[in-house]
Tab-separated table of C-alpha atoms in Angstrom:
chain	number	residue	atom	x	y	z
A	1	MET	CA	51.908	233.545	164.688
A	2	TRP	CA	52.171	236.613	166.745
A	3	ILE	CA	52.450	237.887	170.280
A	4	ARG	CA	49.298	236.767	171.774
A	5	PRO	CA	47.181	236.618	174.835
A	6	ILE	CA	46.546	233.235	176.644
A	7	PRO	CA	43.272	231.817	175.471
A	8	LYS	CA	40.636	232.104	178.110
A	9	ALA	CA	39.513	228.616	177.610
A	10	VAL	CA	43.046	227.250	178.488
A	11	PRO	CA	43.215	225.716	181.946
A	12	GLN	CA	44.961	227.424	184.821
A	13	GLN	CA	48.240	225.258	184.208
A	14	TYR	CA	49.127	228.019	181.508
A	15	PRO	CA	49.368	231.186	183.686
A	16	ILE	CA	52.320	233.548	182.860
A	17	VAL	CA	54.358	233.244	185.971
A	18	ALA	CA	58.132	234.065	186.773
A	19	LEU	CA	59.555	231.047	188.295
A	20	SER	CA	62.653	231.094	190.354
A	21	PRO	CA	65.403	230.864	190.708
A	22	PRO	CA	66.359	232.232	186.971
A	23	PRO	CA	68.339	231.812	184.428
A	24	TYR	CA	66.242	234.549	182.895
A	25	LEU	CA	62.618	232.856	182.502
A	26	GLY	CA	60.196	230.136	183.075
A	27	ASN	CA	61.678	226.666	183.714
A	28	ARG	CA	64.977	225.669	184.889
A	29	VAL	CA	67.672	225.029	182.335
A	30	LYS	CA	67.929	221.542	181.545
A	31	THR	CA	71.396	220.142	180.683
A	32	ALA	CA	71.832	217.898	177.721
A	33	THR	CA	71.915	214.706	179.901
A	34	THR	CA	68.382	215.549	181.028
A	35	LYS	CA	66.019	212.718	179.687
A	36	ALA	CA	63.261	214.968	178.554
A	37	SER	CA	62.485	214.018	175.039
A	38	SER	CA	59.661	211.440	175.776
A	39	SER	CA	58.083	213.497	178.461
A	40	ALA	CA	58.033	216.880	176.487
A	41	MET	CA	56.762	215.224	173.344
A	42	GLU	CA	54.336	213.113	175.185
A	43	ALA	CA	52.948	216.062	177.235
A	44	ALA	CA	49.286	216.939	177.090
A	45	GLY	CA	48.227	220.050	175.473
A	46	THR	CA	44.943	221.885	174.651
A	47	ASP	CA	43.680	224.082	171.729
A	48	SER	CA	42.183	227.528	171.960
A	49	ASP	CA	38.697	226.045	172.424
A	50	GLY	CA	39.951	224.250	175.508
A	51	ARG	CA	39.974	220.696	173.918
A	52	GLU	CA	42.706	218.536	175.541
A	53	PHE	CA	45.087	216.358	173.594
A	54	LYS	CA	46.907	213.346	175.225
A	55	SER	CA	50.224	214.532	173.481
A	56	ALA	CA	51.649	216.424	170.920
A	57	GLN	CA	51.786	213.106	168.540
A	58	GLU	CA	48.113	212.870	168.913
A	59	MET	CA	47.342	216.766	167.935
A	60	TRP	CA	49.817	216.453	164.906
A	61	ARG	CA	48.263	213.226	163.687
A	62	GLU	CA	44.843	214.969	163.571
A	63	GLN	CA	46.059	218.213	162.084
A	64	ALA	CA	48.806	217.295	159.697
A	65	GLY	CA	49.010	213.622	159.662
A	66	ASP	CA	49.013	213.018	155.819
A	67	ASP	CA	49.945	215.362	152.874
A	68	PRO	CA	46.423	216.661	152.301
A	69	LYS	CA	46.035	217.662	156.045
A	70	LYS	CA	49.437	219.198	156.185
A	71	SER	CA	48.930	221.228	153.015
A	72	GLN	CA	45.626	222.470	154.579
A	73	TRP	CA	47.374	223.476	157.762
A	74	TYR	CA	49.731	225.594	155.755
A	75	ARG	CA	47.356	227.094	153.505
A	76	GLU	CA	44.924	228.160	156.217
A	77	GLY	CA	47.895	229.674	158.220
A	78	VAL	CA	48.939	231.864	155.354
A	79	ALA	CA	45.302	232.597	154.452
A	80	TYR	CA	44.633	233.978	158.066
A	81	TRP	CA	47.720	236.492	157.720
A	82	GLU	CA	46.599	237.361	154.224
A	83	GLY	CA	43.453	238.940	155.719
A	84	VAL	CA	45.549	241.034	158.307
A	85	GLU	CA	46.355	244.850	157.771
A	86	ALA	CA	50.108	245.266	156.895
A	87	SER	CA	50.754	247.498	159.951
A	88	VAL	CA	52.611	247.171	163.311
A	89	ASP	CA	49.248	246.686	165.146
A	90	GLY	CA	48.411	244.137	162.436
A	91	VAL	CA	51.385	241.948	162.693
A	92	LEU	CA	51.390	242.083	166.330
A	93	GLY	CA	47.972	240.809	166.751
A	94	GLY	CA	46.315	244.074	168.066
A	95	PHE	CA	49.313	244.668	170.560
A	96	GLY	CA	51.085	247.202	168.574
A	97	GLN	CA	51.851	249.054	171.798
A	98	VAL	CA	54.524	246.368	172.785
A	99	ASN	CA	56.638	247.278	169.804
A	100	ASP	CA	59.238	249.473	171.791
A	101	ALA	CA	59.466	246.759	174.479
A	102	ASP	CA	60.045	243.952	172.214
A	103	ILE	CA	62.657	245.891	170.109
A	104	ASN	CA	64.518	246.997	173.262
A	105	GLY	CA	64.546	243.600	174.714
A	106	SER	CA	65.836	242.002	171.356
A	107	GLU	CA	68.500	244.697	170.904
A	108	ALA	CA	69.919	244.179	174.464
A	109	PHE	CA	70.012	240.194	173.735
A	110	LEU	CA	71.638	240.867	170.562
A	111	ASN	CA	74.223	243.269	171.693
A	112	THR	CA	75.381	240.819	174.262
A	113	LEU	CA	75.700	237.999	171.721
A	114	LEU	CA	77.638	240.096	169.045
A	115	HIS	CA	80.111	241.233	171.949
A	116	GLU	CA	80.602	237.461	172.925
A	117	ARG	CA	80.626	235.787	169.560
A	118	PHE	CA	82.340	238.290	167.195
A	119	GLY	CA	85.606	240.164	167.766
A	120	ASP	CA	84.998	243.852	168.261
A	121	ALA	CA	81.142	243.035	168.282
A	122	GLY	CA	81.568	242.348	164.539
A	123	ARG	CA	82.304	246.039	163.594
A	124	ASN	CA	85.184	245.033	161.667
A	125	GLN	CA	83.235	242.458	159.665
A	126	HIS	CA	80.609	242.358	156.908
A	127	LEU	CA	77.494	240.957	158.889
A	128	VAL	CA	74.709	239.562	157.243
A	129	ALA	CA	71.297	238.565	158.773
A	130	LEU	CA	68.116	236.772	157.740
A	131	ASP	CA	64.928	237.885	159.195
A	132	CYS	CA	62.464	234.837	159.110
A	133	GLY	CA	58.787	235.584	159.358
A	134	SER	CA	59.856	239.241	158.545
A	135	GLY	CA	56.218	240.509	158.063
A	136	ILE	CA	56.353	244.066	157.174
A	137	GLY	CA	60.037	244.409	158.084
A	138	ARG	CA	59.405	245.583	161.575
A	139	VAL	CA	62.339	243.911	163.273
A	140	THR	CA	64.578	244.644	160.255
A	141	LYS	CA	63.844	248.288	160.111
A	142	ASN	CA	63.876	248.864	164.017
A	143	LEU	CA	66.833	246.541	164.867
A	144	LEU	CA	68.628	244.343	162.416
A	145	ILE	CA	69.494	246.809	159.730
A	146	ARG	CA	71.367	249.033	162.192
A	147	TYR	CA	73.535	246.188	163.237
A	148	PHE	CA	74.068	244.120	159.943
A	149	ASN	CA	75.447	245.383	156.715
A	150	GLU	CA	72.846	243.174	154.743
A	151	VAL	CA	69.637	241.821	155.914
A	152	ASP	CA	67.365	239.326	153.852
A	153	LEU	CA	63.831	239.350	154.573
A	154	LEU	CA	61.852	235.995	154.517
A	155	GLU	CA	57.904	236.236	154.320
A	156	PRO	CA	55.403	233.987	152.721
A	157	VAL	CA	52.517	236.713	152.897
A	158	SER	CA	52.966	238.808	149.730
A	159	HIS	CA	51.303	242.069	150.910
A	160	PHE	CA	53.339	241.995	154.160
A	161	LEU	CA	56.582	241.804	152.025
A	162	ASP	CA	55.442	244.538	149.650
A	163	ALA	CA	55.042	246.757	152.531
A	164	ALA	CA	58.414	245.811	153.948
A	165	ARG	CA	60.092	246.605	150.579
A	166	GLU	CA	58.477	249.943	150.423
A	167	SER	CA	59.168	250.856	154.098
A	168	LEU	CA	62.795	249.788	153.816
A	169	SER	CA	63.407	251.370	150.372
A	170	GLN	CA	65.663	254.548	149.949
A	171	GLU	CA	62.662	256.726	149.374
A	172	HIS	CA	61.024	256.080	152.770
A	173	PHE	CA	63.972	254.925	154.997
A	174	VAL	CA	67.395	256.456	155.679
A	175	ALA	CA	69.820	253.748	155.261
A	176	SER	CA	73.363	253.858	153.949
A	177	ASP	CA	74.921	251.635	151.305
A	178	VAL	CA	76.658	249.517	154.035
A	179	HIS	CA	73.422	248.988	155.863
A	180	LYS	CA	70.805	247.889	153.520
A	181	ALA	CA	67.841	245.237	153.059
A	182	THR	CA	69.219	243.133	150.247
A	183	ASN	CA	66.807	240.321	149.246
A	184	PHE	CA	63.075	239.892	149.786
A	185	TYR	CA	62.014	236.223	149.591
A	186	CYS	CA	58.180	235.479	149.300
A	187	VAL	CA	58.550	231.849	150.533
A	188	PRO	CA	57.488	229.996	153.522
A	189	LEU	CA	59.898	228.634	156.289
A	190	GLN	CA	59.162	224.937	155.346
A	191	GLU	CA	60.276	225.531	151.606
A	192	PHE	CA	63.045	227.785	152.156
A	193	THR	CA	66.904	226.805	151.976
A	194	PRO	CA	69.375	229.571	152.403
A	195	GLY	CA	72.589	230.110	150.404
A	196	ALA	CA	75.538	228.312	152.194
A	197	GLY	CA	77.522	230.312	154.565
A	198	ARG	CA	75.743	233.468	153.905
A	199	TYR	CA	74.499	234.549	157.259
A	200	ASN	CA	76.123	235.510	160.642
A	201	VAL	CA	72.730	235.548	162.310
A	202	ILE	CA	69.369	233.849	161.545
A	203	TRP	CA	66.619	235.831	163.409
A	204	ILE	CA	63.306	233.820	163.776
A	205	GLN	CA	60.590	235.551	165.569
A	206	TRP	CA	56.878	234.575	166.215
A	207	CYS	CA	56.604	232.347	163.189
A	208	ILE	CA	58.114	228.944	164.190
A	209	GLY	CA	54.787	228.113	165.706
A	210	HIS	CA	53.239	227.739	162.141
A	211	LEU	CA	55.731	224.854	161.496
A	212	THR	CA	54.948	221.106	162.342
A	213	ASP	CA	57.494	219.374	164.437
A	214	ASP	CA	58.857	217.526	161.194
A	215	ASP	CA	59.206	220.784	159.225
A	216	PHE	CA	60.745	222.331	162.282
A	217	LEU	CA	63.588	219.796	162.274
A	218	SER	CA	63.838	220.045	158.622
A	219	PHE	CA	64.173	223.852	158.604
A	220	PHE	CA	66.814	224.140	161.198
A	221	LYS	CA	68.934	221.345	159.490
A	222	ARG	CA	68.830	222.967	156.165
A	223	ALA	CA	69.308	226.459	157.609
A	224	LYS	CA	72.545	225.387	159.673
A	225	VAL	CA	74.132	225.350	156.259
A	226	GLY	CA	73.333	229.086	155.786
A	227	LEU	CA	75.396	229.975	158.732
A	228	LYS	CA	78.892	231.458	158.508
A	229	PRO	CA	81.436	229.965	160.874
A	230	GLY	CA	80.667	231.465	164.190
A	231	GLY	CA	77.117	232.246	163.332
A	232	PHE	CA	74.115	231.399	165.366
A	233	PHE	CA	70.182	231.582	165.288
A	234	ILE	CA	68.184	233.689	167.507
A	235	LEU	CA	64.732	232.261	168.115
A	236	LYS	CA	62.022	234.433	169.863
A	237	GLU	CA	58.851	232.970	170.639
A	238	ASN	CA	55.639	232.610	172.854
A	239	ILE	CA	56.004	230.025	175.318
A	240	ALA	CA	53.293	227.708	176.916
A	241	ARG	CA	53.631	226.900	180.621
A	242	ASN	CA	53.474	223.137	180.027
A	243	GLY	CA	53.000	221.090	176.831
A	244	PHE	CA	51.461	223.141	174.048
A	245	VAL	CA	48.525	225.142	172.896
A	246	LEU	CA	47.088	224.884	169.518
A	247	ASP	CA	45.664	228.019	167.997
A	248	LYS	CA	42.940	227.038	165.591
A	249	GLU	CA	42.459	230.504	164.191
A	250	ASP	CA	45.800	231.108	162.639
A	251	ARG	CA	46.949	227.451	162.412
A	252	SER	CA	50.079	227.494	164.770
A	253	ILE	CA	51.121	226.174	168.247
A	254	THR	CA	52.596	227.613	171.291
A	255	ARG	CA	55.261	225.278	172.774
A	256	SER	CA	56.670	224.870	176.115
A	257	ASP	CA	60.281	225.658	176.961
A	258	LEU	CA	60.985	222.100	177.571
A	259	TYR	CA	59.269	221.039	173.917
A	260	PHE	CA	61.397	223.703	172.368
A	261	LYS	CA	64.511	222.221	173.915
A	262	ASP	CA	63.718	218.702	172.861
A	263	LEU	CA	63.373	219.932	169.418
A	264	PHE	CA	66.766	221.869	169.644
A	265	ARG	CA	68.458	218.720	170.735
A	266	GLN	CA	66.937	216.846	167.676
A	267	CYS	CA	68.226	219.564	165.259
A	268	GLY	CA	71.643	219.234	166.518
A	269	LEU	CA	71.632	222.699	168.035
A	270	HIS	CA	73.141	224.010	171.325
A	271	LEU	CA	71.631	226.264	173.638
A	272	TYR	CA	74.147	229.034	174.062
A	273	LYS	CA	71.985	231.662	175.894
A	274	MET	CA	68.537	232.467	176.814
A	275	LYS	CA	66.611	235.513	178.038
A	276	GLU	CA	63.296	236.492	179.060
A	277	GLN	CA	61.380	239.343	177.413
A	278	LYS	CA	60.456	241.911	179.851
A	279	GLY	CA	57.685	244.550	179.955
A	280	LEU	CA	54.884	242.703	178.300
A	281	PRO	CA	51.126	242.738	179.367
A	282	GLU	CA	50.428	240.115	181.950
A	283	GLU	CA	47.462	238.687	179.836
A	284	LEU	CA	50.078	237.507	177.068
A	285	PHE	CA	52.142	234.557	176.770
A	286	ALA	CA	55.581	234.666	178.224
A	287	VAL	CA	58.154	235.217	175.614
A	288	LYS	CA	61.641	233.902	175.457
A	289	MET	CA	64.612	234.442	173.331
A	290	TYR	CA	67.086	231.658	172.417
A	291	ALA	CA	70.460	231.866	171.166
A	292	LEU	CA	71.429	228.594	169.473
A	293	THR	CA	74.698	227.411	168.053
A	294	THR	CA	75.786	224.451	165.822
A	295	GLU	CA	78.678	223.632	168.060
A	296	ALA	CA	78.788	223.014	171.749
A	297	THR	CA	80.330	225.927	173.564
A	298	LYS	CA	81.586	225.595	177.150
A	299	LYS	CA	80.830	228.541	179.131
A	300	THR	CA	81.059	229.626	182.755
A	301	ARG	CA	77.545	229.512	184.435
A	302	SER	CA	76.037	232.783	185.300
A	303	LYS	CA	72.871	234.451	185.139
A	304	GLY	CA	71.196	234.146	182.039
A	305	GLN	CA	73.614	231.623	180.565
A	306	ALA	CA	72.965	227.958	179.746
A	307	ILE	CA	75.433	225.173	179.712
A	308	VAL	CA	74.491	222.456	177.087
A	309	LYS	CA	77.359	220.026	176.351
């Protein structure tokens, strides 16, 4: 899963548009009382060739409806990335020029959250993060390792993880003993279970689209155990305008904002804050960042804040 252009075969219901009013991006924030589950899961979608599906259920039955099909789904997804160069341009799908905008947007979002969630922005704590779908360690090296004392990397493609390990080694990267990459896990998301209470932040970027809905739910339910008290998830992902878009090449789907919010509720997660990634080329899918907590937090509504009770 990567930052990607909108498939040309996709109908015009999927343009990148900035709807108004905000907060931040795309669709209006829905409260927990919105009866959206059936509509989002039953919304029509399309694949990268322009074929239409009546619903996500129909698509998943066809693509991963039994164990052999699901195994093939994941096997082909990893196989795609095994053929990709271990470079910034490679992991960003040929759009390496967006790296700076991506990191800057993520840093602004993370900074706000650390100040709101932790006393003194966590500077007096030993902070630990998990970088899911870490690839070559791009996000860890450019962002997370500067804010967290320890970062664990999770990536199923071995040559990406090897590149991350080399890039983040003391020989190639100036890092102190109190800010370091600690563990490198060559494990796919759907098979990973974090250690209980290890992480302040679990960062999941451009990889969750590889998970089926069932495994999406299962992953987050397991991962919640890995959060420390007050910890949270940050999910950063491509957003379809409506329904979903299936990418047949790398075996992933791009979900809509509403689709994501339905899954979050099914996971028992609460939407704390969300923000649009700015500065990306117009031909790319919109990208959103979601901060998710395991507890409901009452917040005063302001630009960029979502109230989910």
